[in-house]
């Protein structure tokens, strides 16, 4: 009986407390992380930043043409879609399908577990379907996380699930008139609402990058807070020894109780929680897992754990049902993902590297666009960028987070040209097991960001410069515009604007920089030099599709690289 009470009372409580604490703790840690990055950006390395030599300049023979806007250009005039464009458009849906296949395996195991645990003698097809579809709900969340980012597709996915659910409820009620109308909806709510709320707590966008890591640590610490109490309660000799020692120190009964909770929490946090995070970090660096699979695995494990708690009333051993279902999800989704990645590989040409430059002052607007763009681009190649306060908490990787927690954040910053070359040589350019390429952030001091930007631009296949909110105050962007015109073929560059861009100033700046172009610039010999400016407003699927066509247009021209 005590085991049942523990599994149905203490365990849910500990998971609930950990999930609720994950959001504020993650927010605090990410805020401290952002401040640490900002301090590093404001400081100077003091080393050799290898400034670019002054170039000879002259006015180009051909005037620069600014193509604005491009958002409304019909797809037919943008040329045929390339294999990489198709991969950028469809890759995330193939990944979502792989996770859904694993979700069906999860639902089948949970359904079988429910039927076996309850020993229900009346097994009919409609009951099986209702149970199966109820346990399929966790599969909707990865689709929203991986693929469906705009409201139209999100509504379609969620609406489609509930349309099937309501149809099954209607059939079940029609076949069982004695059943109360609220029974099936109540069962669905009790099964799915608690884990859904817990998942949303640690996978909310502001903390999503580290939420699963923090949750894992907190669950270990929460279990530790009860471990010493449970051991002492099970062994009267231990309890007397602890009490005697504490009383000699002058502690009261309440202090002893609190002290045992804190001691167990600290012991588990240091002995199990931190090693667990280090193990996850190593697996990530060894490419045995990805940031996306970490989040989705954490979601399915939490659903399996919470949904199994109700089965414990039929026997404590049924708590393993969720673990078995989670294992089935992992095996099936990994197998389906391998097939999906193999299909992606046959359609892809050479992986493309995208350099993202932007106005740091965009803040949340920059994060929202990048979150959507990355869902496309990570299936066609790497993304590089200079770390800034706008995106740094959304792109933080597990090993970077652990370096920050360990007090080694300063080592992440580029010190000089030699250090930059060493870091470029270690950039991970291979896809993860889910077919997604990684994002490489370069942490720069105030005297190393310019050389880093120029070096990254030379290696990039496509460059997106986000100039929303661009104005005369953005001197760093003006420098970047000049270096792009001087050193980069404009066919590789797309400038992004919206209603907040000072377009008159942007055009004047481009023309002024063009009049004083370096003689070695690849744009000096261009027969029709064009600055491609793309206007974005809604950031929906249609606009992202058009932007991807522009970014990958050079790949089409070059026949796939």
Coordinates of C-alpha atoms in Angstrom, one line a residue:
X1 CA 0.0 0.0 0.0
X2 CA 2.9 2.4 0.8
X3 CA 4.3 1.9 -2.6
X4 CA 1.0 2.7 -4.2
X5 CA 0.7 5.8 -2.1
X6 CA 4.2 6.9 -3.1
X7 CA 3.6 6.4 -6.8
X8 CA 0.2 8.0 -6.9
X9 CA 0.8 10.7 -4.4
X10 CA 4.5 11.6 -3.8
X11 CA 5.7 11.0 -7.4
X12 CA 3.0 13.2 -9.1
X13 CA 3.6 15.9 -6.5
X14 CA 7.4 15.9 -7.1
X15 CA 6.9 16.0 -10.9
X16 CA 4.4 18.8 -10.6
X17 CA 6.7 20.8 -8.3
X18 CA 9.6 20.3 -10.7
X19 CA 7.6 21.3 -13.8
X20 CA 6.2 24.4 -12.1
X21 CA 9.7 25.5 -10.9
X22 CA 11.2 24.8 -14.4
X23 CA 9.8 28.0 -15.9
X24 CA 10.9 30.6 -13.3
X25 CA 14.3 28.9 -12.8
X26 CA 14.9 28.6 -16.6
X27 CA 13.9 32.3 -17.0
X28 CA 16.3 33.4 -14.3
X29 CA 19.2 31.3 -15.7
X30 CA 18.6 32.6 -19.2
X31 CA 18.4 36.2 -18.0
X32 CA 21.8 35.7 -16.2
X33 CA 23.2 34.0 -19.4
X34 CA 22.0 37.0 -21.5
X35 CA 23.7 39.4 -19.2
X36 CA 26.9 37.4 -19.3
X37 CA 26.9 37.5 -23.1
X38 CA 26.2 41.2 -23.1
X39 CA 29.1 41.9 -20.7
X40 CA 31.4 39.8 -23.0
X41 CA 30.3 41.7 -26.1
X42 CA 30.9 45.1 -24.4
X43 CA 34.5 44.1 -23.3
X44 CA 37.6 44.0 -25.5
X45 CA 39.8 41.0 -26.1
X46 CA 42.9 43.1 -26.4
X47 CA 44.5 40.7 -28.9
X48 CA 45.2 41.0 -32.6
X49 CA 41.9 41.5 -34.3
X50 CA 43.6 41.5 -37.8
X51 CA 41.8 44.6 -39.2
X52 CA 41.2 44.7 -42.9
X53 CA 43.8 46.6 -44.9
X54 CA 42.6 49.8 -46.5
X55 CA 41.5 49.0 -50.0
X56 CA 41.8 51.1 -53.1
X57 CA 38.4 52.4 -54.2
X58 CA 36.7 53.7 -57.2
X59 CA 33.2 54.3 -58.5
X60 CA 31.7 51.3 -60.4
X61 CA 30.9 51.7 -64.0
X62 CA 27.4 50.2 -63.6
X63 CA 24.9 51.8 -61.1
X64 CA 23.5 49.7 -58.3
X65 CA 19.9 48.6 -58.8
X66 CA 17.8 48.1 -55.7
X67 CA 15.0 45.6 -56.2
X68 CA 12.3 46.5 -53.8
X69 CA 10.0 44.9 -52.7
X70 CA 10.1 41.3 -53.7
X71 CA 7.4 39.8 -51.4
X72 CA 4.6 40.1 -53.9
X73 CA 6.6 38.5 -56.8
X74 CA 4.6 35.6 -58.3
X75 CA 6.2 32.2 -57.7
X76 CA 6.2 31.5 -61.4
X77 CA 8.6 34.4 -62.0
X78 CA 11.0 33.1 -59.3
X79 CA 12.0 30.1 -61.4
X80 CA 11.4 26.4 -60.8
X81 CA 11.7 25.1 -57.2
X82 CA 15.1 23.6 -56.5
X83 CA 15.6 20.3 -54.6
X84 CA 17.0 22.2 -51.6
X85 CA 13.9 24.5 -51.6
X86 CA 11.7 21.5 -51.6
X87 CA 13.7 20.0 -48.8
X88 CA 13.5 23.2 -46.8
X89 CA 9.8 23.2 -47.3
X90 CA 9.0 19.6 -46.7
X91 CA 11.8 18.4 -44.4
X92 CA 10.1 19.4 -41.2
X93 CA 6.9 17.6 -42.2
X94 CA 8.8 14.4 -42.8
X95 CA 10.4 14.7 -39.4
X96 CA 6.9 15.3 -37.9
X97 CA 5.7 12.2 -39.6
X98 CA 8.5 10.2 -38.1
X99 CA 7.6 11.4 -34.6
X100 CA 3.9 10.6 -35.3
X101 CA 4.8 7.1 -36.2
X102 CA 6.5 6.8 -32.8
X103 CA 3.5 8.4 -31.2
X104 CA 1.2 5.6 -32.7
X105 CA 3.5 3.0 -31.1
X106 CA 3.3 4.9 -27.8
X107 CA -0.5 5.0 -28.0
X108 CA -0.7 1.3 -28.8
X109 CA 1.4 0.3 -25.7
X110 CA -0.6 2.7 -23.4
X111 CA -3.9 1.3 -24.7
X112 CA -2.8 -2.3 -24.2
X113 CA -1.5 -1.4 -20.7
X114 CA -4.8 0.2 -19.8
X115 CA -6.8 -2.8 -21.0
X116 CA -4.5 -5.3 -19.2
X117 CA -4.4 -3.3 -16.0
X118 CA -8.1 -2.8 -15.7
X119 CA -8.9 -6.3 -16.9
X120 CA -11.8 -4.9 -18.8
X121 CA -13.9 -7.9 -20.1
X122 CA -15.9 -5.7 -22.6
X123 CA -13.3 -5.0 -25.3
X124 CA -15.0 -3.6 -28.4
X125 CA -13.5 -1.8 -31.3
X126 CA -14.9 1.6 -30.5
X127 CA -13.4 1.5 -27.0
X128 CA -10.1 0.5 -28.5
X129 CA -10.2 3.4 -30.9
X130 CA -11.3 5.9 -28.2
X131 CA -8.4 4.8 -25.9
X132 CA -5.9 4.7 -28.8
X133 CA -6.8 8.2 -30.1
X134 CA -6.8 9.6 -26.5
X135 CA -3.3 8.4 -26.0
X136 CA -2.3 9.8 -29.5
X137 CA -2.8 13.4 -28.2
X138 CA 0.9 13.8 -27.2
X139 CA 1.7 13.3 -30.9
X140 CA 0.0 16.6 -31.8
X141 CA 2.4 18.7 -29.8
X142 CA 5.6 17.6 -31.7
X143 CA 3.8 18.5 -35.0
X144 CA 3.2 22.0 -33.6
X145 CA 6.8 22.2 -32.3
X146 CA 8.5 20.8 -35.4
X147 CA 6.4 21.7 -38.4
X148 CA 3.2 23.8 -38.0
X149 CA 4.3 27.2 -37.0
X150 CA 1.6 29.4 -38.5
X151 CA -1.9 29.6 -37.2
X152 CA -3.6 28.1 -40.3
X153 CA -1.7 24.9 -40.0
X154 CA -1.8 24.8 -36.3
X155 CA -5.6 25.1 -36.4
X156 CA -5.7 22.4 -39.0
X157 CA -3.6 20.0 -36.9
X158 CA -5.4 20.6 -33.6
X159 CA -8.9 20.8 -35.2
X160 CA -8.3 17.6 -37.1
X161 CA -7.4 15.7 -34.0
X162 CA -10.4 16.9 -32.1
X163 CA -12.7 16.3 -35.1
X164 CA -11.7 12.6 -35.0
X165 CA -12.0 12.5 -31.2
X166 CA -15.5 14.0 -31.3
X167 CA -16.6 11.6 -34.0
X168 CA -15.4 8.6 -31.9
X169 CA -17.2 10.0 -28.9
X170 CA -20.4 10.3 -30.9
X171 CA -20.1 6.7 -32.1
X172 CA -19.4 5.5 -28.6
X173 CA -22.5 7.3 -27.2
X174 CA -24.7 6.0 -30.0
X175 CA -23.6 2.4 -29.3
X176 CA -23.9 2.9 -25.5
X177 CA -27.0 5.0 -24.7
X178 CA -26.6 4.4 -21.0
X179 CA -23.2 6.2 -21.0
X180 CA -23.3 9.7 -19.6
X181 CA -22.2 12.4 -22.0
X182 CA -19.4 13.7 -19.8
X183 CA -17.7 10.3 -19.2
X184 CA -15.5 10.2 -22.3
X185 CA -14.5 13.9 -22.3
X186 CA -13.7 13.7 -18.6
X187 CA -11.5 10.6 -19.2
X188 CA -9.7 12.5 -21.9
X189 CA -9.2 15.5 -19.7
X190 CA -7.9 13.4 -16.7
X191 CA -5.5 11.5 -19.1
X192 CA -4.1 14.4 -21.1
X193 CA -4.7 17.8 -19.4
X194 CA -2.2 17.4 -16.5
X195 CA 0.8 16.3 -18.6
X196 CA -0.1 18.8 -21.3
X197 CA 0.0 21.7 -18.9
X198 CA 3.3 20.4 -17.5
X199 CA 4.8 20.1 -20.9
X200 CA 3.7 23.6 -21.9
X201 CA 5.3 24.9 -18.7
X202 CA 8.8 23.8 -19.7
X203 CA 8.5 24.0 -23.5
X204 CA 7.2 27.6 -23.6
X205 CA 9.2 29.5 -26.2
X206 CA 11.1 31.8 -23.9
X207 CA 12.7 28.9 -22.0
X208 CA 12.4 26.1 -24.6
X209 CA 16.1 25.9 -25.3
X210 CA 17.0 24.8 -21.7
X211 CA 13.6 23.9 -20.3
X212 CA 14.0 20.1 -20.6
X213 CA 17.5 20.3 -19.1
X214 CA 16.3 22.3 -16.1
X215 CA 13.3 20.0 -15.7
X216 CA 15.5 16.9 -15.6
X217 CA 17.7 18.4 -13.0
X218 CA 14.8 19.6 -10.8
X219 CA 13.0 16.2 -10.9
X220 CA 16.2 14.6 -9.6
X221 CA 16.6 17.2 -6.9
X222 CA 12.9 16.9 -6.0
X223 CA 13.2 13.1 -5.6
X224 CA 16.3 13.7 -3.5
X225 CA 14.3 16.0 -1.2
X226 CA 12.1 13.0 -0.2
X227 CA 14.8 10.3 -0.4
X228 CA 16.4 10.9 3.0
X229 CA 13.0 11.2 4.7
X230 CA 11.8 7.9 3.2
X231 CA 14.9 6.1 4.2
X232 CA 14.7 7.5 7.8
X233 CA 11.0 6.6 8.0
X234 CA 11.8 3.0 6.9
X235 CA 14.6 2.5 9.4
X236 CA 13.9 3.6 13.0
X237 CA 17.6 3.3 13.9
X238 CA 18.6 5.8 11.2
X239 CA 15.9 8.1 12.3
X240 CA 17.0 8.1 15.9
X241 CA 20.6 8.6 15.0
X242 CA 19.8 11.6 12.8
X243 CA 17.5 13.1 15.4
X244 CA 20.1 12.6 18.2
X245 CA 22.9 14.2 16.2
X246 CA 20.7 17.2 15.2
X247 CA 19.4 17.7 18.8
X248 CA 23.0 17.9 20.0
X249 CA 23.6 20.7 17.6
X250 CA 20.7 22.5 19.2
X251 CA 18.3 22.0 16.3
X252 CA 14.5 21.6 16.8
X253 CA 12.2 19.1 15.2
X254 CA 11.2 21.4 12.4
X255 CA 14.8 22.3 11.6
X256 CA 15.7 18.6 11.5
X257 CA 12.8 18.0 9.1
X258 CA 13.8 20.8 6.8
X259 CA 17.5 19.9 7.0
X260 CA 16.8 16.3 5.9
X261 CA 14.9 17.7 2.9
X262 CA 17.7 20.0 2.0
X263 CA 20.4 17.4 2.5
X264 CA 18.6 14.9 0.3
X265 CA 18.0 17.5 -2.4
X266 CA 21.7 18.7 -2.4
X267 CA 23.0 15.1 -2.4
X268 CA 20.8 14.1 -5.4
X269 CA 21.5 17.4 -7.2
X270 CA 25.2 17.0 -6.9
X271 CA 25.5 13.3 -7.2
X272 CA 22.9 12.6 -9.9
X273 CA 21.5 15.8 -11.3
X274 CA 24.7 17.5 -12.4
X275 CA 26.2 14.2 -13.8
X276 CA 22.9 13.7 -15.7
X277 CA 23.2 17.2 -17.3
X278 CA 26.9 16.5 -18.1
X279 CA 25.9 13.2 -19.7
X280 CA 23.3 14.9 -21.9
X281 CA 25.8 17.5 -22.9
X282 CA 28.3 14.9 -24.0
X283 CA 25.7 13.0 -26.0
X284 CA 24.8 16.3 -27.7
X285 CA 28.4 17.0 -28.6
X286 CA 28.9 13.5 -29.8
X287 CA 25.8 13.9 -32.0
X288 CA 24.0 11.1 -30.3
X289 CA 21.1 13.4 -29.8
X290 CA 19.9 16.9 -31.0
X291 CA 18.3 19.8 -29.3
X292 CA 15.0 19.0 -30.9
X293 CA 15.0 15.3 -29.9
X294 CA 15.9 16.3 -26.4
X295 CA 12.8 18.4 -26.1
X296 CA 10.5 15.8 -27.7
X297 CA 11.9 12.9 -25.8
X298 CA 11.4 14.9 -22.5
X299 CA 7.8 15.5 -23.6
X300 CA 7.0 11.9 -24.3
X301 CA 8.7 10.6 -21.2
X302 CA 6.7 13.0 -19.1
X303 CA 3.4 12.0 -20.7
X304 CA 4.3 8.3 -20.2
X305 CA 5.1 8.9 -16.6
X306 CA 2.0 10.9 -15.7
X307 CA -0.4 8.7 -17.7
X308 CA 0.9 5.6 -16.0
X309 CA 0.2 6.9 -12.5
X310 CA -3.5 6.2 -12.8
X311 CA -2.8 2.5 -13.6
X312 CA -0.9 2.1 -10.3
X313 CA -4.2 1.7 -8.5
X314 CA -4.4 -1.7 -10.3
X315 CA -0.9 -2.6 -9.1
X316 CA 2.4 -0.8 -8.5
X317 CA 4.1 -2.6 -11.4
X318 CA 1.9 -0.9 -13.9
X319 CA 4.0 2.3 -13.4
X320 CA 6.4 0.8 -16.0
X321 CA 3.8 1.0 -18.7
X322 CA 4.8 4.6 -19.5
X323 CA 8.5 3.7 -19.7
X324 CA 7.7 0.8 -22.0
X325 CA 5.5 3.1 -24.2
X326 CA 8.3 5.7 -24.2
X327 CA 10.8 3.1 -25.3
X328 CA 8.5 2.0 -28.1
X329 CA 8.2 5.7 -29.2
X330 CA 12.0 6.0 -29.3
X331 CA 12.5 2.8 -31.3
X332 CA 9.8 3.4 -33.8
X333 CA 10.5 7.2 -34.3
X334 CA 14.2 6.6 -34.7
X335 CA 13.6 4.0 -37.3
X336 CA 11.1 6.2 -39.1
X337 CA 13.5 9.1 -38.9
X338 CA 16.3 7.1 -40.5
X339 CA 14.0 6.5 -43.4
X340 CA 13.0 10.1 -43.6
X341 CA 16.6 11.3 -43.5
X342 CA 17.6 8.8 -46.2
X343 CA 14.8 10.3 -48.4
X344 CA 16.0 13.8 -47.6
X345 CA 19.6 12.9 -48.5
X346 CA 18.6 11.7 -52.0
X347 CA 16.9 15.0 -52.7
X348 CA 19.6 17.3 -51.3
X349 CA 22.5 18.8 -53.1
X350 CA 25.6 20.2 -51.2
X351 CA 24.6 21.6 -47.8
X352 CA 24.3 25.3 -47.8
X353 CA 25.6 27.6 -45.1
X354 CA 23.4 30.6 -44.2
X355 CA 24.9 33.7 -42.4
X356 CA 22.3 35.7 -40.5
X357 CA 23.1 39.3 -39.8
X358 CA 20.6 41.5 -38.1
X359 CA 19.8 44.6 -36.0
X360 CA 20.2 43.4 -32.4
X361 CA 17.6 45.9 -31.2
X362 CA 14.8 43.8 -32.8
X363 CA 14.6 41.7 -29.7
X364 CA 11.5 39.4 -29.7
X365 CA 10.7 40.2 -33.4
X366 CA 14.1 38.8 -34.3
X367 CA 13.5 35.7 -32.2
X368 CA 10.1 35.0 -33.8
X369 CA 11.3 35.2 -37.4
X370 CA 14.4 33.2 -36.7
X371 CA 12.4 30.5 -34.9
X372 CA 10.4 30.0 -38.1
X373 CA 13.2 30.4 -40.6
X374 CA 15.3 27.8 -38.8
X375 CA 12.6 25.2 -39.1
X376 CA 13.2 25.4 -42.8
X377 CA 16.9 26.1 -43.2
X378 CA 18.2 23.5 -40.7
X379 CA 17.2 20.8 -43.3
X380 CA 19.4 22.2 -46.0
X381 CA 22.5 23.3 -44.2
X382 CA 24.2 25.1 -41.3
X383 CA 23.4 28.5 -39.9
X384 CA 26.1 30.8 -38.6
X385 CA 25.7 34.1 -36.7
X386 CA 27.3 36.4 -34.3
X387 CA 25.8 36.0 -30.9
X388 CA 23.6 38.8 -29.7
X389 CA 21.2 39.5 -26.9
X390 CA 18.2 39.1 -29.2
X391 CA 18.7 35.4 -30.1
X392 CA 21.3 34.1 -27.7
X393 CA 18.8 32.5 -25.3
X394 CA 16.9 30.8 -28.1
X395 CA 19.9 29.2 -29.7
X396 CA 21.9 28.2 -26.6
X397 CA 23.2 24.6 -26.9
X398 CA 23.4 22.2 -24.0
X399 CA 27.2 22.4 -23.8
X400 CA 27.1 26.2 -23.9
X401 CA 24.6 26.2 -21.1
X402 CA 26.7 23.9 -19.0
X403 CA 29.8 26.0 -19.7
X404 CA 27.9 29.0 -18.4
X405 CA 26.7 27.1 -15.2
X406 CA 30.3 26.0 -14.7
X407 CA 31.6 29.6 -14.8
X408 CA 33.4 29.0 -18.1
X409 CA 31.4 31.4 -20.3
X410 CA 34.4 33.7 -21.0
X411 CA 36.1 30.9 -22.8
X412 CA 33.4 30.9 -25.4
X413 CA 34.4 34.4 -26.7
X414 CA 36.7 34.8 -29.7
X415 CA 40.0 36.5 -28.7
X416 CA 41.9 37.0 -31.9
X417 CA 42.2 35.9 -35.6
X418 CA 44.0 32.7 -34.7
X419 CA 41.3 31.8 -32.2
X420 CA 38.6 32.5 -34.8
X421 CA 40.3 30.1 -37.3
X422 CA 40.5 27.4 -34.6
X423 CA 36.8 27.7 -33.9
X424 CA 35.9 27.7 -37.6
X425 CA 37.8 24.5 -38.0
X426 CA 35.7 22.8 -35.3
X427 CA 32.3 23.9 -36.6
X428 CA 30.0 20.9 -36.8
X429 CA 28.9 20.8 -40.5
X430 CA 27.3 17.3 -40.5
X431 CA 23.5 16.8 -39.9
X432 CA 22.2 15.3 -36.7
X433 CA 20.3 11.9 -36.7
X434 CA 17.1 13.8 -37.5
X435 CA 18.5 15.4 -40.6
X436 CA 18.8 18.9 -39.2
X437 CA 22.0 20.9 -39.3
X438 CA 23.2 22.8 -36.3
X439 CA 23.4 26.5 -35.6
X440 CA 26.9 27.9 -34.9
X441 CA 27.0 31.1 -32.8
X442 CA 30.2 33.0 -32.5
X443 CA 30.6 35.0 -29.3
X444 CA 32.6 38.1 -30.0
X445 CA 34.1 40.9 -28.0
X446 CA 33.8 44.5 -29.1
X447 CA 37.1 44.4 -31.0
X448 CA 36.6 40.9 -32.6
X449 CA 33.1 41.0 -34.1
X450 CA 34.0 42.9 -37.3
X451 CA 36.7 40.4 -38.4
X452 CA 34.4 37.6 -37.4
X453 CA 31.6 39.0 -39.6
X454 CA 33.9 39.3 -42.6
X455 CA 35.3 35.8 -42.2
X456 CA 31.8 34.2 -41.8
X457 CA 30.5 36.2 -44.9
X458 CA 33.3 34.7 -47.1
X459 CA 32.3 31.2 -46.2
X460 CA 28.6 31.6 -46.5
X461 CA 26.6 30.3 -49.4
X462 CA 23.7 32.7 -48.6
X463 CA 23.5 35.8 -46.4
X464 CA 20.4 37.2 -44.9
X465 CA 20.7 40.7 -43.4
X466 CA 17.6 41.5 -41.3
X467 CA 17.2 45.3 -41.6
X468 CA 13.9 45.7 -39.9
X469 CA 14.0 48.8 -37.7
X470 CA 17.2 49.9 -39.5
X471 CA 18.0 53.6 -39.0
X472 CA 21.0 56.0 -38.8
X473 CA 21.5 54.8 -35.2
X474 CA 22.6 51.3 -36.4
X475 CA 26.3 52.0 -37.2
X476 CA 27.2 48.3 -36.9
X477 CA 24.8 47.5 -39.7
X478 CA 26.2 50.3 -41.8
X479 CA 29.7 48.7 -41.4
X480 CA 28.3 45.3 -42.4
X481 CA 26.6 46.7 -45.5
X482 CA 29.9 48.2 -46.6
X483 CA 31.7 45.0 -46.1
X484 CA 29.1 43.0 -48.0
X485 CA 29.3 45.3 -51.0
X486 CA 33.0 45.3 -50.9
X487 CA 33.7 41.6 -50.4
X488 CA 30.6 39.5 -51.2
X489 CA 28.9 38.8 -54.5
X490 CA 25.4 40.4 -54.1
X491 CA 23.8 37.3 -55.7
X492 CA 24.4 35.6 -52.3
X493 CA 22.8 38.4 -50.2
X494 CA 19.2 39.2 -49.4
X495 CA 18.2 42.3 -47.4
X496 CA 15.1 41.9 -45.2
X497 CA 12.8 44.9 -44.5
X498 CA 9.4 45.7 -43.2
X499 CA 7.4 48.8 -42.3
X500 CA 9.8 49.8 -39.5
X501 CA 12.8 50.1 -41.8
X502 CA 13.9 53.5 -42.8
X503 CA 13.9 52.7 -46.5
X504 CA 15.0 56.1 -47.7
X505 CA 18.0 55.9 -45.4
X506 CA 18.7 52.3 -46.5
X507 CA 18.7 53.2 -50.2
X508 CA 20.8 56.3 -49.6
X509 CA 23.3 54.3 -47.6
X510 CA 23.6 51.6 -50.3
X511 CA 24.1 54.1 -53.1
X512 CA 26.7 56.0 -51.0
X513 CA 28.6 52.9 -50.2
X514 CA 28.3 51.8 -53.9
X515 CA 30.0 55.0 -55.1
X516 CA 33.1 54.2 -53.1
X517 CA 33.4 50.5 -53.8
X518 CA 36.7 48.6 -53.4
X519 CA 38.5 47.9 -56.7
X520 CA 38.8 44.2 -55.7
X521 CA 35.1 43.8 -55.0
X522 CA 33.4 41.0 -56.9
X523 CA 30.6 43.4 -57.6
X524 CA 32.8 45.7 -59.7
X525 CA 32.5 43.3 -62.7
X526 CA 28.8 42.6 -62.3
X527 CA 26.8 43.5 -65.5
X528 CA 23.6 44.1 -63.6
X529 CA 24.4 44.6 -59.9
X530 CA 21.3 44.3 -57.8
X531 CA 20.6 44.6 -54.1
X532 CA 17.7 42.1 -53.5
X533 CA 15.4 43.5 -50.8
X534 CA 12.6 41.3 -49.5
X535 CA 9.7 42.7 -47.6
X536 CA 8.2 40.6 -44.8
X537 CA 5.1 41.3 -42.8
X538 CA 3.1 38.3 -41.6
X539 CA 6.0 35.8 -41.4
X540 CA 3.7 33.1 -42.6
X541 CA 4.3 30.0 -44.7
X542 CA 3.9 31.9 -48.0
X543 CA 6.4 34.7 -47.1
X544 CA 8.9 32.2 -45.7
X545 CA 8.6 30.2 -48.9
X546 CA 9.4 33.2 -51.0
X547 CA 12.3 34.2 -48.9
X548 CA 13.8 30.7 -49.1
X549 CA 13.5 30.8 -52.9
X550 CA 15.6 34.0 -52.9
X551 CA 18.2 32.6 -50.5
X552 CA 18.5 29.4 -52.5
X553 CA 18.3 31.0 -56.0
X554 CA 22.0 30.9 -56.4
X555 CA 22.0 27.2 -55.8
X556 CA 19.6 26.8 -58.7
X557 CA 21.8 29.0 -61.0
X558 CA 24.8 27.0 -60.1
X559 CA 23.1 23.7 -60.7
X560 CA 23.1 22.6 -57.1
X561 CA 26.6 23.8 -56.2

